[in-house]
Coordinates of C-alpha atoms in Angstrom, one line a residue:
M45 CA 116.6 79.6 102.1
F46 CA 119.8 78.4 104.5
T47 CA 120.5 75.4 102.4
Y48 CA 121.3 77.7 99.3
S49 CA 122.9 80.5 101.3
A50 CA 125.6 78.1 103.0
E51 CA 126.3 76.4 99.4
I52 CA 127.3 80.1 98.2
N53 CA 128.9 80.9 101.8
R54 CA 130.2 78.3 104.0
E55 CA 131.8 81.1 106.4
G56 CA 128.6 83.5 106.4
Q57 CA 126.0 83.6 109.4
Y58 CA 122.8 83.6 108.0
I59 CA 119.8 84.3 110.8
F60 CA 116.2 84.7 109.2
V61 CA 114.3 87.5 110.2
Q62 CA 110.7 87.0 110.1
G63 CA 108.8 90.4 109.0
G64 CA 104.5 90.9 108.7
I65 CA 104.9 92.9 105.4
G66 CA 102.2 90.5 104.4
L67 CA 100.1 90.1 106.8
L68 CA 99.0 94.5 107.1
R69 CA 95.2 93.5 107.6
N70 CA 96.8 92.0 111.0
V71 CA 98.4 95.2 112.4
D72 CA 96.6 97.4 114.3
E73 CA 96.2 100.9 112.2
T74 CA 98.5 103.8 113.4
A75 CA 97.5 107.5 114.3
E76 CA 98.8 108.8 111.3
G77 CA 96.1 107.3 109.0
L78 CA 98.5 106.6 106.4
D79 CA 97.2 105.8 103.3
F80 CA 97.7 101.8 102.6
V81 CA 99.5 102.0 99.4
A82 CA 101.8 104.5 100.1
D83 CA 102.4 103.2 103.1
L84 CA 103.6 99.8 100.9
Q85 CA 105.2 102.2 97.8
V86 CA 106.9 104.4 100.2
Y87 CA 107.0 105.2 103.3
S88 CA 107.4 101.5 105.0
R89 CA 110.4 101.1 101.9
T90 CA 111.9 104.4 103.3
R91 CA 111.6 103.0 107.1
I92 CA 113.4 99.4 106.0
I93 CA 116.2 101.2 104.7
T94 CA 116.5 103.4 107.0
N95 CA 116.5 101.0 109.8
F96 CA 119.5 98.6 108.1
I97 CA 121.7 101.3 107.6
P98 CA 123.8 101.0 110.2
Q99 CA 124.3 97.4 109.7
L100 CA 125.5 98.7 105.9
E101 CA 127.8 101.1 107.0
A102 CA 129.5 98.8 109.2
V103 CA 130.7 96.0 106.4
S104 CA 133.6 95.7 104.4
G105 CA 132.6 93.9 100.8
I106 CA 129.7 96.3 98.9
R107 CA 127.5 98.4 99.9
R108 CA 124.6 98.5 98.0
V109 CA 120.6 98.7 98.7
V110 CA 118.5 97.5 95.0
S111 CA 115.1 99.1 95.2
V112 CA 112.3 97.3 93.0
S113 CA 109.8 99.6 92.0
T114 CA 109.3 102.2 88.7
G115 CA 112.7 103.4 88.1
T116 CA 113.0 106.2 85.8
S117 CA 109.4 107.2 85.6
E118 CA 110.0 109.7 87.9
G119 CA 107.9 112.9 87.2
E120 CA 105.9 115.4 89.0
I121 CA 104.9 115.3 92.7
D122 CA 101.4 116.8 93.9
F123 CA 102.6 117.8 96.7
D124 CA 98.5 119.3 97.7
D125 CA 97.5 115.4 98.2
F126 CA 100.9 113.6 99.5
Q127 CA 99.3 110.3 99.7
L128 CA 97.4 110.5 96.5
L129 CA 93.8 110.5 98.5
N130 CA 92.4 111.8 95.4
G131 CA 93.2 109.7 92.7
G132 CA 94.8 110.5 90.0
G133 CA 95.3 107.6 88.0
I134 CA 97.9 105.2 88.1
G135 CA 100.5 107.0 86.2
K136 CA 100.6 110.0 88.3
Q137 CA 101.0 107.5 90.9
R138 CA 104.1 105.9 89.9
A139 CA 105.4 109.5 88.7
H140 CA 104.6 110.5 92.0
N141 CA 106.2 107.5 94.2
S142 CA 109.4 106.9 91.9
S143 CA 110.3 110.7 92.2
I144 CA 109.7 110.4 96.1
I145 CA 111.6 107.1 96.6
S146 CA 114.4 108.5 94.1
L147 CA 114.2 111.8 96.4
A148 CA 114.4 109.3 99.6
N149 CA 117.4 107.8 98.4
I150 CA 119.6 110.9 97.3
Y151 CA 119.3 112.3 101.2
F152 CA 120.2 108.5 101.7
V153 CA 123.5 109.5 100.3
E154 CA 124.1 112.6 101.5
N155 CA 124.0 111.7 105.0
S156 CA 125.3 107.8 104.4
P157 CA 128.1 108.3 101.2
I158 CA 129.4 105.3 101.7
I159 CA 126.2 103.1 100.7
S160 CA 124.9 103.1 96.8
F161 CA 121.1 103.4 96.0
V162 CA 119.7 101.7 93.1
H163 CA 115.7 102.1 92.2
D164 CA 114.6 100.1 89.2
Y165 CA 112.2 98.8 88.0
P166 CA 112.2 94.9 87.0
G167 CA 109.5 95.0 84.0
H168 CA 106.9 92.4 83.3
V169 CA 107.6 89.6 85.9
K170 CA 105.3 86.6 87.4
S171 CA 105.3 87.6 91.2
G172 CA 102.8 87.5 93.7
I173 CA 100.8 91.0 93.3
S174 CA 97.7 89.2 92.7
R175 CA 97.4 87.1 96.1
G176 CA 94.6 88.2 97.7
T177 CA 92.1 89.1 94.5
T178 CA 88.5 87.9 94.3
G179 CA 86.2 87.4 91.7
V180 CA 86.5 89.7 87.9
L181 CA 90.1 91.2 89.6
K182 CA 91.3 87.6 90.1
A183 CA 90.1 86.1 86.9
A184 CA 91.6 88.4 84.8
F185 CA 95.3 88.3 87.2
L186 CA 94.5 84.5 86.3
V187 CA 95.0 84.9 81.9
I188 CA 97.7 86.9 82.1
N189 CA 99.8 85.2 84.5
A190 CA 98.9 82.4 81.6
L191 CA 99.5 84.1 79.1
G192 CA 102.3 86.1 80.4
S193 CA 104.9 83.5 80.5
L194 CA 104.6 82.4 76.7
L195 CA 104.5 86.1 75.1
F196 CA 106.1 89.1 77.5
F197 CA 106.7 87.8 81.0
K198 CA 111.1 87.9 81.7
P199 CA 112.4 84.9 82.6
E200 CA 112.7 84.9 86.1
Q201 CA 116.7 83.5 85.4
E202 CA 117.4 87.0 83.3
S203 CA 115.6 88.6 86.3
G204 CA 117.9 87.5 89.1
A205 CA 120.5 87.5 87.4
Q206 CA 119.7 91.7 86.6
H207 CA 119.3 92.8 90.1
L208 CA 122.9 90.4 90.8
Y209 CA 124.1 92.5 88.2
Y210 CA 122.8 95.5 90.0
L211 CA 124.5 94.5 93.9
T212 CA 127.6 93.2 92.6
S213 CA 129.0 96.0 89.8
A214 CA 131.1 98.9 90.1
C215 CA 129.0 100.4 87.7
Y216 CA 126.3 101.7 90.3
K217 CA 129.2 102.6 92.9
A218 CA 128.8 104.4 96.0
K219 CA 130.0 108.2 96.1
E220 CA 133.1 108.2 98.2
G221 CA 134.2 104.8 99.8
V222 CA 136.5 101.5 98.3
E223 CA 134.1 98.8 97.6
E224 CA 134.5 95.3 96.8
S225 CA 132.2 95.2 93.7
V226 CA 132.5 93.6 90.3
P227 CA 134.7 95.2 88.1
L228 CA 133.4 97.8 85.1
G229 CA 133.8 95.7 82.1
E230 CA 135.4 96.3 78.7
G231 CA 133.4 99.5 77.1
V232 CA 131.5 99.8 80.4
A233 CA 131.1 103.1 82.3
T234 CA 129.8 104.1 85.7
A235 CA 126.3 104.5 85.9
R236 CA 124.9 109.0 85.9
G237 CA 123.2 109.3 88.4
V238 CA 119.7 110.6 88.7
D239 CA 121.5 113.9 89.5
G240 CA 122.9 114.0 85.8
V241 CA 126.6 113.0 87.7
S242 CA 127.9 110.0 86.8
G243 CA 128.8 108.2 89.9
S244 CA 127.0 110.0 92.4
G245 CA 125.4 107.2 94.3
V246 CA 122.1 107.1 93.3
Y247 CA 121.0 105.6 90.3
S248 CA 117.8 104.9 88.7
C249 CA 116.9 102.2 85.6
D250 CA 114.6 100.6 83.5
A251 CA 113.7 97.0 82.5
D252 CA 116.7 97.4 80.4
N253 CA 119.1 98.4 82.4
E254 CA 119.0 101.6 81.2
E255 CA 119.6 104.9 83.1
A256 CA 117.5 107.4 83.5
S257 CA 117.3 110.2 81.0
D258 CA 117.5 113.8 81.3
K259 CA 113.7 114.2 81.5
V260 CA 114.3 112.3 85.3
E261 CA 117.6 114.6 86.0
K262 CA 115.5 117.9 85.4
V263 CA 112.6 116.7 88.0

Protein backbone atom coordinates (compact mmCIF):
# COMPACT_ATOMS: atom_id res chain seq x y z
CA MET A 1 0.00 0.00 0.00
CA PHE A 2 2.81 2.41 0.91
CA THR A 3 4.72 1.60 -2.28
CA TYR A 4 1.65 2.19 -4.45
CA SER A 5 0.85 5.47 -2.70
CA ALA A 6 4.44 6.68 -3.10
CA GLU A 7 4.30 5.96 -6.83
CA ILE A 8 1.25 8.20 -7.13
CA ASN A 9 2.64 11.01 -4.97
CA ARG A 10 6.32 10.82 -4.04
CA GLU A 11 6.11 13.97 -1.96
CA GLY A 12 3.32 12.65 0.24
CA GLN A 13 3.67 11.30 3.76
CA TYR A 14 1.71 8.14 4.51
CA ILE A 15 0.86 6.87 7.98
CA PHE A 16 -0.99 3.60 8.48
CA VAL A 17 -3.40 3.66 11.41
CA GLN A 18 -4.79 0.27 12.33
CA GLY A 19 -8.42 0.33 13.34
CA GLY A 20 -10.64 -2.25 14.93
CA ILE A 21 -13.79 -1.92 12.85
CA GLY A 22 -13.40 -5.48 11.55
CA LEU A 23 -12.92 -6.85 15.06
CA LEU A 24 -15.98 -5.57 16.86
CA ARG A 25 -16.44 -8.91 18.59
CA ASN A 26 -13.33 -8.12 20.64
CA VAL A 27 -14.55 -4.70 21.73
CA ASP A 28 -16.39 -4.23 25.00
CA GLU A 29 -20.09 -3.56 24.71
CA THR A 30 -21.02 0.09 25.07
CA ALA A 31 -23.20 1.39 27.85
CA GLU A 32 -25.53 2.85 25.22
CA GLY A 33 -26.53 -0.62 24.04
CA LEU A 34 -26.28 0.30 20.36
CA ASP A 35 -27.58 -2.21 17.85
CA PHE A 36 -24.79 -3.93 15.88
CA VAL A 37 -26.18 -3.13 12.42
CA ALA A 38 -27.13 0.45 13.27
CA ASP A 39 -23.73 0.96 14.86
CA LEU A 40 -21.89 -0.15 11.71
CA GLN A 41 -24.08 1.61 9.16
CA VAL A 42 -24.79 4.88 10.95
CA TYR A 43 -23.09 5.67 14.25
CA SER A 44 -19.55 4.46 13.50
CA ARG A 45 -19.68 6.15 10.10
CA THR A 46 -20.76 9.44 11.65
CA ARG A 47 -18.15 9.22 14.39
CA ILE A 48 -15.31 8.53 11.95
CA ILE A 49 -16.30 11.51 9.78
CA THR A 50 -16.57 13.74 12.86
CA ASN A 51 -13.04 12.81 13.92
CA PHE A 52 -11.62 13.54 10.47
CA ILE A 53 -13.27 16.92 9.88
CA PRO A 54 -10.53 19.00 11.61
CA GLN A 55 -7.89 17.38 9.38
CA LEU A 56 -10.00 17.91 6.26
CA GLU A 57 -10.57 21.57 7.08
CA ALA A 58 -6.82 22.06 7.43
CA VAL A 59 -5.83 20.80 3.97
CA SER A 60 -5.37 23.11 1.00
CA GLY A 61 -6.52 20.70 -1.71
CA ILE A 62 -9.81 18.88 -2.18
CA ARG A 63 -11.82 18.51 1.01
CA ARG A 64 -14.29 15.73 0.39
CA VAL A 65 -15.96 12.75 2.05
CA VAL A 66 -17.37 9.88 -0.02
CA SER A 67 -19.63 7.69 2.08
CA VAL A 68 -20.34 4.37 0.36
CA SER A 69 -23.70 2.95 1.38
CA THR A 70 -27.14 3.22 -0.24
CA GLY A 71 -27.31 6.66 -1.81
CA THR A 72 -30.61 7.69 -3.49
CA SER A 73 -32.56 5.19 -1.34
CA GLU A 74 -33.52 7.78 1.25
CA GLY A 75 -37.01 7.36 2.66
CA GLU A 76 -39.09 7.52 5.81
CA ILE A 77 -37.30 7.57 9.17
CA ASP A 78 -38.91 5.59 11.99
CA PHE A 79 -38.45 7.91 14.97
CA ASP A 80 -40.29 5.50 17.26
CA ASP A 81 -37.77 2.73 16.52
CA PHE A 82 -34.64 4.66 15.63
CA GLN A 83 -32.36 1.59 15.65
CA LEU A 84 -35.01 -0.57 13.92
CA LEU A 85 -34.82 -3.12 16.71
CA ASN A 86 -38.31 -4.27 15.77
CA GLY A 87 -37.31 -5.11 12.21
CA GLY A 88 -39.38 -3.99 9.28
CA GLY A 89 -37.58 -5.56 6.35
CA ILE A 90 -34.60 -4.68 4.19
CA GLY A 91 -36.49 -1.96 2.30
CA LYS A 92 -37.41 -0.08 5.46
CA GLN A 93 -33.90 -0.43 6.86
CA ARG A 94 -32.39 0.81 3.62
CA ALA A 95 -34.62 3.90 3.45
CA HIS A 96 -34.24 4.66 7.16
CA ASN A 97 -30.44 4.40 7.31
CA SER A 98 -29.94 6.18 3.98
CA SER A 99 -31.89 9.18 5.20
CA ILE A 100 -29.95 9.35 8.46
CA ILE A 101 -26.63 9.26 6.58
CA SER A 102 -27.67 12.05 4.20
CA LEU A 103 -29.15 14.14 7.01
CA ALA A 104 -25.90 13.75 8.96
CA ASN A 105 -24.05 14.99 5.87
CA ILE A 106 -26.32 18.04 5.73
CA TYR A 107 -25.43 18.76 9.35
CA PHE A 108 -21.73 18.42 8.59
CA VAL A 109 -21.96 20.88 5.69
CA GLU A 110 -23.80 23.42 7.82
CA ASN A 111 -20.84 23.41 10.20
CA SER A 112 -18.05 22.81 7.64
CA PRO A 113 -19.21 24.29 4.29
CA ILE A 114 -15.71 24.01 2.77
CA ILE A 115 -16.06 20.19 2.79
CA SER A 116 -18.34 18.38 0.34
CA PHE A 117 -20.07 15.09 1.10
CA VAL A 118 -21.11 12.40 -1.37
CA HIS A 119 -23.34 9.53 -0.22
CA ASP A 120 -23.35 6.90 -2.95
CA TYR A 121 -24.55 3.42 -3.77
CA PRO A 122 -21.81 1.44 -5.56
CA GLY A 123 -24.12 -1.10 -7.18
CA HIS A 124 -23.40 -4.82 -7.23
CA VAL A 125 -19.72 -5.23 -6.45
CA LYS A 126 -17.65 -8.12 -5.16
CA SER A 127 -16.80 -7.38 -1.56
CA GLY A 128 -16.11 -9.02 1.78
CA ILE A 129 -19.72 -8.85 2.92
CA SER A 130 -19.78 -12.64 3.40
CA ARG A 131 -16.98 -12.61 5.99
CA GLY A 132 -17.96 -14.54 9.08
CA THR A 133 -21.01 -16.24 7.56
CA THR A 134 -21.58 -19.96 8.07
CA GLY A 135 -23.85 -22.74 6.90
CA VAL A 136 -26.53 -22.05 4.33
CA LEU A 137 -25.83 -18.32 4.22
CA LYS A 138 -22.15 -18.92 3.48
CA ALA A 139 -23.07 -21.37 0.72
CA ALA A 140 -25.47 -18.82 -0.78
CA PHE A 141 -22.77 -16.15 -0.82
CA LEU A 142 -20.35 -18.55 -2.50
CA VAL A 143 -22.86 -19.09 -5.31
CA ILE A 144 -23.59 -15.37 -5.61
CA ASN A 145 -19.90 -14.48 -5.76
CA ALA A 146 -19.24 -17.14 -8.38
CA LEU A 147 -22.15 -16.14 -10.63
CA GLY A 148 -21.94 -12.44 -9.88
CA SER A 149 -18.49 -12.06 -11.37
CA LEU A 150 -19.83 -13.46 -14.63
CA LEU A 151 -23.31 -11.94 -14.73
CA PHE A 152 -23.87 -8.75 -12.79
CA PHE A 153 -20.95 -7.59 -10.62
CA LYS A 154 -19.55 -4.22 -11.60
CA PRO A 155 -15.85 -4.58 -12.59
CA GLU A 156 -13.47 -3.44 -9.87
CA GLN A 157 -11.73 -0.98 -12.20
CA GLU A 158 -15.05 0.64 -13.10
CA SER A 159 -16.10 0.94 -9.47
CA GLY A 160 -12.72 2.40 -8.56
CA ALA A 161 -12.91 4.94 -11.38
CA GLN A 162 -16.42 5.91 -10.34
CA HIS A 163 -15.37 6.64 -6.77
CA LEU A 164 -12.24 8.47 -7.90
CA TYR A 165 -14.58 10.69 -9.92
CA TYR A 166 -16.63 11.41 -6.79
CA LEU A 167 -13.44 12.29 -4.93
CA THR A 168 -11.88 14.58 -7.51
CA SER A 169 -14.46 16.07 -9.89
CA ALA A 170 -15.66 19.66 -9.58
CA CYS A 171 -19.10 18.20 -10.23
CA TYR A 172 -19.36 17.55 -6.48
CA LYS A 173 -17.97 20.85 -5.27
CA ALA A 174 -18.13 22.12 -1.71
CA LYS A 175 -20.72 24.72 -0.79
CA GLU A 176 -18.04 27.31 -0.05
CA GLY A 177 -14.35 27.85 -0.70
CA VAL A 178 -12.03 27.12 -3.61
CA GLU A 179 -11.02 23.54 -4.50
CA GLU A 180 -8.19 22.15 -6.59
CA SER A 181 -10.58 19.67 -8.19
CA VAL A 182 -10.72 18.30 -11.73
CA PRO A 183 -12.57 20.85 -13.92
CA LEU A 184 -15.95 19.98 -15.38
CA GLY A 185 -15.90 18.47 -18.84
CA GLU A 186 -17.87 19.86 -21.75
CA GLY A 187 -21.59 19.45 -21.17
CA VAL A 188 -21.14 18.41 -17.52
CA ALA A 189 -22.87 20.54 -14.88
CA THR A 190 -22.37 20.80 -11.16
CA ALA A 191 -24.40 18.11 -9.40
CA ARG A 192 -27.68 18.88 -7.67
CA GLY A 193 -27.60 18.34 -3.93
CA VAL A 194 -30.10 16.38 -1.85
CA ASP A 195 -31.75 19.71 -1.05
CA GLY A 196 -32.36 20.38 -4.74
CA VAL A 197 -29.71 23.11 -4.92
CA SER A 198 -26.88 22.81 -7.43
CA GLY A 199 -23.48 22.76 -5.71
CA SER A 200 -24.91 22.64 -2.18
CA GLY A 201 -22.10 20.34 -1.00
CA VAL A 202 -24.35 17.41 -0.03
CA TYR A 203 -24.91 14.83 -2.75
CA SER A 204 -26.63 11.46 -3.05
CA CYS A 205 -25.83 9.29 -6.08
CA ASP A 206 -26.81 5.87 -7.40
CA ALA A 207 -24.75 3.11 -9.05
CA ASP A 208 -24.72 5.02 -12.36
CA ASN A 209 -23.57 8.35 -10.90
CA GLU A 210 -27.10 9.71 -11.24
CA GLU A 211 -28.27 12.29 -8.72
CA ALA A 212 -31.06 11.68 -6.23
CA SER A 213 -34.59 12.16 -7.55
CA ASP A 214 -37.12 14.79 -6.51
CA LYS A 215 -38.61 12.18 -4.17
CA VAL A 216 -35.42 12.13 -2.11
CA GLU A 217 -35.37 15.93 -1.96
CA LYS A 218 -38.90 15.91 -0.52
CA VAL A 219 -37.87 13.38 2.14
